[in-house]
Amino acid sequence: MTNSTINALSADAWDASSNSAALPPRTGALTDIRVVDLSRVLAGPLCGQMLADHGADVTKVEPPAGDETRGWGPPFVREDHSTYFDGLNRNKRNISVDLRIEEGQQLLRRMLAEADVVIENFKAGTLERWGLGDDVLAAEFPRLIHCRITGYGTDGPLGGAPGYDAVLQALSGLMSINGEADGEAMRIGIPLVDIITGLNAMNGILMALHVRRETGRGQLVDLALLDSAVSILHPHAGKWFATGVAPERTGVAHPTICPYETFVCSDGPFFIGAGNDRQFRSLAKALDAPGLAEDPRFTTNTDRMANAVQLRKVLGGLIGGWQREALATALRLAGVPSGAVNNVGEALNLPQVRHRKMVIECDGYRGVGVPVKLSESPGSVRFGPRHRGADTDDVLAELGFSENEVACLRGSGVLPE
């Protein structure tokens, strides 16, 4: 097939509902939005999944080798599905295209002509080499919203450098405030920088879609992992702005509130967060030690912060005789924020988590539910992650490709097996 054949396809050929009978219908707030997800690993795929959860028609485009997170295991759900991959790629149709080939790039152009949003996290300069730099995208596809995710941006002293979550946790200062006070700086136990970048990306896309309603034009939504990491340094950045002193690690304890940390019950660890003086008085009463709140060392939060070591010792003695469930009930009735320090399995089996439908099962797929609950247009999990290339034929048929044309693309290597 020639490039001219691809370019000549009708702009009205892609009807997302015309050839997807095998998959459940899309429902939610974003059913009128079409997304081409070219991204891999975490931040971009998470953004695409959230859009898909709320009804957007998201097509994930994978290279011949697939998104590398398919192999990030064990554990694996299926032969080419690690649990890591499955947590980021549900509700998306999937095609596999070799974009290094010119005809693959022309196929991508065809998809972009029909899309509202493209999400990508290529190395800086990749799209430019394909003749799809920012200026070209804006000229050829004026309504397209281009969501670009990089480690550090594309310019500046670190522009174009590869970015990885743990490295950004270190560089941004996040790692320096995580860990025990007398221990080493520690990586936060989830890929927080990637996750917050994915959330920011979705917010940026929705804002750009809102603006497009007025202007008729798309725009670049530019995300850098470094920016997202620095943006969540609260309240530590504020302390540095005010004092010029770098915050120190406080372990599980809060840097400005006391008590706000973990204690040990007779059957395991338990977290208490008394965020104000009223809650501290309620805590003392619930522990049958009302005089504690009148102790001049502990009367106000400022007093408690100054005497935190002594307070922890007193509270530790009072709490050690309680079982977690009994203490949780007593403190909940007293209005004191608290809870057992659960492991992941315990958390996913909490009755309230299940009640809120934050664990879902769908045709063999198990995952975390949709956290944003809309009363009139709720999101949903319709199907789990697809095999690489599972929907290639359907997507290309909707784009107007004939069976012979698809066969030619396969023969040329544009569509890998």
Coordinates of C-alpha atoms in Angstrom, one line a residue:
M1 CA 0.0 0.0 0.0
T2 CA 1.3 3.5 -0.8
N3 CA 1.4 6.5 1.4
S4 CA -1.1 8.2 -0.9
T5 CA -3.5 5.3 -0.5
I6 CA -3.4 5.7 3.3
N7 CA -3.8 9.5 3.1
A8 CA -6.8 9.2 0.7
L9 CA -8.9 7.3 3.2
S10 CA -12.1 9.2 4.1
A11 CA -11.9 11.4 7.2
D12 CA -15.3 10.1 8.3
A13 CA -14.3 6.4 8.1
W14 CA -13.6 5.8 11.9
D15 CA -16.9 5.2 13.6
A16 CA -15.9 3.8 16.9
S17 CA -19.2 1.9 17.4
S18 CA -19.4 0.3 14.0
N19 CA -17.1 -2.7 14.5
S20 CA -16.8 -3.4 18.2
A21 CA -19.7 -5.7 18.9
A22 CA -17.4 -8.1 20.7
L23 CA -16.6 -5.6 23.4
P24 CA -19.1 -4.0 25.8
P25 CA -20.4 -0.6 24.8
R26 CA -18.7 2.4 26.3
T27 CA -20.5 4.4 29.0
G28 CA -19.6 7.4 31.1
A29 CA -18.8 11.1 30.8
L30 CA -16.3 10.9 27.9
T31 CA -18.0 8.7 25.3
D32 CA -17.5 11.4 22.7
I33 CA -13.7 11.5 23.1
R34 CA -11.3 9.5 21.0
V35 CA -7.8 8.9 22.3
V36 CA -4.7 7.4 20.7
D37 CA -2.5 6.1 23.5
L38 CA 1.1 5.8 22.2
S39 CA 2.6 5.7 25.7
R40 CA 4.2 3.0 27.6
V41 CA 5.2 2.0 31.1
L42 CA 3.1 4.0 33.7
A43 CA 2.2 7.7 33.6
G44 CA 0.8 7.8 30.1
P45 CA -1.0 4.4 30.2
L46 CA -2.5 5.3 33.6
C47 CA -3.9 8.6 32.1
G48 CA -5.3 6.6 29.1
Q49 CA -6.9 4.1 31.4
M50 CA -8.6 6.7 33.5
L51 CA -10.0 8.4 30.4
A52 CA -11.1 4.9 29.2
D53 CA -12.7 4.1 32.5
H54 CA -15.0 7.2 32.0
G55 CA -16.0 6.1 28.5
A56 CA -13.4 7.6 26.1
D57 CA -12.6 5.4 23.1
V58 CA -9.0 4.7 23.8
T59 CA -6.8 2.7 21.4
K60 CA -3.4 1.6 22.7
V61 CA -0.8 1.4 20.0
E62 CA 2.0 -0.9 20.9
P63 CA 5.3 -1.5 19.1
P64 CA 6.2 -5.0 17.8
A65 CA 7.9 -5.9 21.0
G66 CA 5.0 -4.6 23.1
D67 CA 4.9 -2.3 26.1
E68 CA 7.8 -3.5 28.2
T69 CA 5.7 -3.7 31.3
R70 CA 4.0 -6.8 29.8
G71 CA 7.2 -8.5 31.0
W72 CA 7.5 -6.8 34.4
G73 CA 6.9 -9.9 36.5
P74 CA 6.3 -12.2 38.1
P75 CA 3.5 -12.3 38.8
F76 CA 1.8 -12.9 35.5
V77 CA -1.9 -13.1 34.8
R78 CA -1.4 -14.6 31.4
E79 CA 1.5 -15.4 29.2
D80 CA 2.1 -11.8 28.0
H81 CA 0.2 -10.0 30.8
S82 CA 2.1 -9.1 34.0
T83 CA 0.0 -7.7 36.8
Y84 CA 2.0 -4.5 36.4
F85 CA 0.7 -4.1 32.8
D86 CA -2.8 -5.2 33.7
G87 CA -3.1 -2.5 36.3
L88 CA -2.7 0.3 33.7
N89 CA -4.3 -0.9 30.4
R90 CA -7.9 -2.0 30.9
N91 CA -10.8 -0.7 28.8
K92 CA -8.5 0.0 25.8
R93 CA -8.6 -1.5 22.4
N94 CA -5.2 -2.6 21.2
I95 CA -3.3 -2.5 17.9
S96 CA 0.3 -3.2 17.2
V97 CA 2.1 -1.0 14.6
D98 CA 5.8 -0.5 13.8
L99 CA 6.0 3.2 13.7
R100 CA 9.6 3.1 12.6
I101 CA 8.4 2.3 9.1
E102 CA 7.1 5.2 7.0
E103 CA 3.8 3.5 6.2
G104 CA 3.3 3.0 9.9
Q105 CA 3.8 6.7 10.5
Q106 CA 1.2 7.4 7.8
L107 CA -1.2 5.0 9.5
L108 CA -0.6 6.9 12.7
R109 CA -1.4 10.2 10.8
R110 CA -4.7 8.6 9.8
M111 CA -5.5 7.8 13.4
L112 CA -4.6 11.2 14.6
A113 CA -6.9 12.8 12.0
E114 CA -9.8 11.2 13.7
A115 CA -8.6 11.6 17.3
D116 CA -9.3 14.2 19.9
V117 CA -6.3 13.3 22.1
V118 CA -2.9 11.7 21.6
I119 CA -0.8 10.6 24.6
E120 CA 2.9 9.9 24.1
N121 CA 6.1 9.7 26.1
F122 CA 8.6 9.1 23.4
K123 CA 12.2 10.2 23.8
A124 CA 12.6 13.9 22.8
G125 CA 13.0 14.2 19.1
T126 CA 11.2 11.0 18.1
L127 CA 8.1 12.6 16.7
E128 CA 10.2 15.2 14.9
R129 CA 12.1 12.4 13.2
W130 CA 8.8 11.1 12.0
G131 CA 7.8 14.4 10.7
L132 CA 5.2 14.9 13.5
G133 CA 6.7 17.6 15.6
D134 CA 4.6 20.1 17.6
D135 CA 4.3 22.5 14.7
V136 CA 3.3 19.8 12.3
L137 CA 0.7 18.3 14.6
A138 CA -0.8 21.8 15.2
A139 CA -0.9 22.5 11.5
E140 CA -2.2 19.1 10.3
F141 CA -4.5 18.4 13.2
P142 CA -5.6 21.7 14.6
R143 CA -8.2 20.2 17.0
L144 CA -5.9 17.5 18.4
I145 CA -4.8 17.7 22.0
H146 CA -1.2 16.5 22.3
C147 CA -0.3 15.2 25.7
R148 CA 3.4 14.9 26.0
I149 CA 5.1 13.2 29.0
T150 CA 8.8 13.5 29.6
G151 CA 11.2 13.2 32.5
Y152 CA 12.4 16.8 32.5
G153 CA 10.8 18.5 29.6
T154 CA 12.4 18.9 26.2
D155 CA 14.7 21.9 26.9
G156 CA 16.7 23.4 29.7
P157 CA 19.8 21.9 31.4
L158 CA 18.2 18.4 31.7
G159 CA 15.9 18.6 28.7
G160 CA 15.5 15.3 26.9
A161 CA 17.2 13.2 29.5
P162 CA 15.4 10.0 30.4
G163 CA 13.3 10.1 33.6
Y164 CA 12.5 7.2 36.0
D165 CA 10.3 7.4 39.0
A166 CA 12.9 6.5 41.6
V167 CA 15.4 8.9 40.1
L168 CA 12.9 11.7 40.2
Q169 CA 12.0 10.9 43.8
A170 CA 15.6 11.3 44.6
L171 CA 16.3 14.4 42.6
S172 CA 13.1 16.3 43.6
G173 CA 13.7 16.0 47.3
L174 CA 10.8 13.5 47.9
M175 CA 13.2 10.7 48.9
S176 CA 14.9 13.0 51.4
I177 CA 11.7 13.4 53.5
N178 CA 10.8 9.7 53.5
G179 CA 12.3 7.3 56.0
E180 CA 13.1 7.1 59.6
A181 CA 14.7 10.2 61.2
D182 CA 17.9 8.3 62.0
G183 CA 17.9 6.2 58.8
E184 CA 18.6 6.6 55.1
A185 CA 16.4 8.5 52.7
M186 CA 14.0 6.0 51.2
R187 CA 12.1 5.5 48.0
I188 CA 8.3 5.9 48.5
G189 CA 6.8 2.4 48.2
I190 CA 4.7 3.2 45.1
P191 CA 5.8 4.9 41.8
L192 CA 4.3 8.1 43.2
V193 CA 5.9 10.5 40.7
D194 CA 4.6 8.5 37.7
I195 CA 1.1 8.2 39.3
I196 CA 0.8 12.0 40.0
T197 CA 2.0 12.8 36.5
G198 CA -0.7 10.5 35.1
L199 CA -3.3 12.3 37.2
N200 CA -2.0 15.7 36.1
A201 CA -2.0 14.6 32.5
M202 CA -5.7 13.7 32.7
N203 CA -6.5 17.0 34.4
G204 CA -4.6 18.8 31.7
I205 CA -6.4 17.0 28.9
L206 CA -9.8 17.7 30.3
M207 CA -8.9 21.4 30.7
A208 CA -7.7 21.5 27.1
L209 CA -10.9 19.8 25.9
H210 CA -12.8 22.5 27.8
V211 CA -10.9 25.3 26.2
R212 CA -11.3 23.7 22.7
R213 CA -15.1 24.1 23.1
E214 CA -14.5 27.9 22.9
T215 CA -11.5 28.1 20.5
G216 CA -12.0 25.1 18.3
R217 CA -8.3 24.4 18.6
G218 CA -6.3 21.8 20.5
Q219 CA -3.0 22.5 22.3
L220 CA 0.0 20.9 23.8
V221 CA -0.4 19.5 27.3
D222 CA 3.2 19.4 28.5
L223 CA 4.0 17.1 31.5
A224 CA 7.4 16.5 33.1
L225 CA 7.9 14.0 35.9
L226 CA 10.2 16.6 37.6
D227 CA 7.4 19.2 37.7
S228 CA 4.9 16.8 39.2
A229 CA 7.4 15.6 41.8
V230 CA 8.2 19.2 42.9
S231 CA 4.5 20.1 43.0
I232 CA 3.7 17.7 45.8
L233 CA 6.4 18.7 48.2
H234 CA 3.8 20.2 50.6
P235 CA 4.2 21.1 53.4
H236 CA 8.0 20.8 53.2
A237 CA 8.5 23.3 50.4
G238 CA 6.6 25.9 52.5
K239 CA 8.9 25.3 55.4
W240 CA 12.0 25.8 53.2
F241 CA 10.5 29.0 51.7
A242 CA 9.9 30.3 55.2
T243 CA 13.1 29.3 56.9
G244 CA 15.7 28.3 54.3
V245 CA 16.2 25.1 56.3
A246 CA 15.9 21.7 54.5
P247 CA 13.2 19.6 56.3
E248 CA 14.4 16.5 58.1
R249 CA 12.9 13.0 58.0
T250 CA 10.4 12.3 60.7
G251 CA 9.6 8.6 59.9
V252 CA 5.9 7.9 60.2
A253 CA 5.3 10.9 62.4
H254 CA 3.9 14.2 61.0
P255 CA 6.4 17.1 60.8
T256 CA 3.9 19.6 62.3
I257 CA 1.2 17.7 64.1
C258 CA 1.4 15.5 67.2
P259 CA 0.3 12.8 67.7
Y260 CA 0.0 11.8 64.1
E261 CA 1.8 8.5 63.8
T262 CA 1.9 4.7 64.4
F263 CA 1.5 3.0 67.7
V264 CA 1.5 -0.7 68.5
C265 CA -1.6 -2.5 69.8
S266 CA -1.5 -6.0 71.3
D267 CA -2.3 -7.4 67.8
G268 CA -0.4 -5.1 65.5
P269 CA 0.4 -1.6 64.4
F270 CA -2.2 1.2 64.6
F271 CA -2.2 4.7 63.2
I272 CA -3.7 7.7 65.1
G273 CA -4.0 11.1 63.6
A274 CA -5.2 13.7 66.1
G275 CA -5.2 16.8 63.9
N276 CA -6.2 19.4 66.5
D277 CA -6.5 20.0 70.2
R278 CA -10.2 18.9 70.3
Q279 CA -9.3 15.6 68.8
F280 CA -6.5 15.1 71.2
R281 CA -8.8 15.7 74.1
S282 CA -11.2 13.1 72.7
L283 CA -8.3 10.7 72.2
A284 CA -7.3 11.1 75.9
K285 CA -10.9 10.5 77.0
A286 CA -11.3 7.5 74.8
L287 CA -8.1 6.0 76.3
D288 CA -9.5 6.7 79.8
A289 CA -6.8 9.2 80.5
P290 CA -8.7 12.6 80.4
G291 CA -6.1 14.3 82.5
L292 CA -3.5 13.8 79.7
A293 CA -5.1 16.7 77.8
E294 CA -4.7 19.0 80.8
D295 CA -1.0 18.2 81.2
P296 CA 0.8 21.5 80.3
R297 CA 3.3 19.6 78.2
F298 CA 0.4 18.4 75.9
T299 CA -2.3 21.0 76.1
T300 CA -1.8 22.5 72.6
N301 CA -0.3 21.1 69.4
T302 CA 2.7 23.4 69.9
D303 CA 3.2 21.9 73.4
R304 CA 2.8 18.4 72.0
M305 CA 5.4 18.9 69.3
A306 CA 7.9 20.3 71.8
N307 CA 7.3 17.2 74.0
A308 CA 6.7 14.6 71.3
V309 CA 9.1 12.0 72.7
Q310 CA 7.4 12.0 76.1
L311 CA 3.9 12.0 74.6
R312 CA 4.7 9.0 72.4
K313 CA 5.9 7.1 75.5
V314 CA 2.8 7.8 77.4
L315 CA 0.4 7.0 74.5
G316 CA 2.4 3.8 73.7
G317 CA 1.8 2.5 77.2
L318 CA -2.0 3.3 77.0
I319 CA -2.5 1.8 73.5
G320 CA -0.4 -1.3 74.0
G321 CA -3.2 -3.1 75.9
W322 CA -5.8 -2.5 73.2
Q323 CA -6.7 -4.7 70.2
R324 CA -6.8 -2.9 66.9
E325 CA -10.5 -3.4 66.1
A326 CA -11.7 -2.4 69.6
L327 CA -9.5 0.7 69.6
A328 CA -10.7 1.6 66.0
T329 CA -14.3 1.4 67.2
A330 CA -13.7 3.5 70.3
L331 CA -11.8 6.2 68.5
R332 CA -14.3 6.3 65.6
L333 CA -17.1 6.9 68.1
A334 CA -14.9 9.6 69.7
G335 CA -14.3 11.3 66.4
V336 CA -10.6 10.6 66.3
P337 CA -9.1 9.7 62.9
S338 CA -7.4 6.4 63.2
G339 CA -7.1 2.9 61.8
A340 CA -5.1 -0.3 61.7
V341 CA -2.0 -0.3 59.6
N342 CA -3.2 -2.9 57.0
N343 CA -1.2 -4.8 54.5
V344 CA -2.4 -4.6 50.9
G345 CA -4.5 -7.7 51.1
E346 CA -6.2 -6.6 54.3
A347 CA -6.9 -3.2 52.7
L348 CA -8.5 -4.7 49.5
N349 CA -10.7 -6.9 51.7
L350 CA -12.0 -4.1 53.9
P351 CA -15.8 -4.1 53.8
Q352 CA -15.8 -0.3 53.1
V353 CA -13.5 -0.8 50.1
R354 CA -15.8 -3.5 48.7
H355 CA -18.8 -1.4 49.5
R356 CA -17.4 1.5 47.5
K357 CA -16.7 -1.0 44.6
M358 CA -13.0 -0.3 44.7
V359 CA -12.3 -4.0 43.9
I360 CA -13.7 -5.2 40.7
E361 CA -13.9 -8.5 38.8
C362 CA -14.8 -8.6 35.1
D363 CA -14.5 -11.7 33.0
G364 CA -11.4 -12.9 34.7
Y365 CA -9.9 -9.5 35.2
R366 CA -9.4 -8.3 38.8
G367 CA -8.3 -4.8 39.6
V368 CA -8.8 -1.7 41.5
G369 CA -12.1 0.1 40.9
V370 CA -12.9 3.6 39.6
P371 CA -12.3 6.2 42.3
V372 CA -14.2 9.1 40.8
K373 CA -17.9 8.4 41.3
L374 CA -20.2 10.5 39.0
S375 CA -23.9 10.2 39.8
E376 CA -25.3 10.8 36.3
S377 CA -22.5 9.4 34.1
P378 CA -20.5 6.9 36.1
G379 CA -17.3 5.3 34.9
S380 CA -17.0 1.5 34.6
V381 CA -14.6 -1.3 34.0
R382 CA -15.9 -3.0 30.8
F383 CA -13.0 -5.4 29.9
G384 CA -9.5 -6.1 31.0
P385 CA -6.3 -5.4 29.1
R386 CA -6.2 -6.9 25.6
H387 CA -3.4 -8.9 24.0
R388 CA -1.0 -7.0 21.8
G389 CA -2.7 -6.3 18.5
A390 CA -6.0 -8.0 19.5
D391 CA -8.1 -5.2 17.9
T392 CA -5.9 -4.3 14.9
D393 CA -8.3 -5.6 12.3
D394 CA -11.3 -3.9 13.8
V395 CA -9.6 -0.6 14.3
L396 CA -8.3 -0.5 10.7
A397 CA -11.6 -1.6 9.3
E398 CA -13.2 1.4 11.1
L399 CA -10.5 3.6 9.5
G400 CA -11.6 2.4 6.1
F401 CA -8.9 -0.1 5.3
S402 CA -9.9 -3.1 3.1
E403 CA -8.8 -6.6 3.9
N404 CA -6.3 -6.5 1.1
E405 CA -4.8 -3.3 2.4
V406 CA -4.4 -4.7 5.8
A407 CA -2.8 -7.8 4.3
C408 CA -0.3 -5.5 2.5
L409 CA 0.5 -3.7 5.7
R410 CA 1.1 -7.0 7.4
G411 CA 3.3 -8.2 4.5
S412 CA 5.4 -5.0 4.8
G413 CA 6.0 -5.5 8.5
V414 CA 4.0 -2.4 9.5
L415 CA 1.6 -4.7 11.4
P416 CA 3.6 -7.3 13.2
E417 CA 2.2 -10.6 14.1

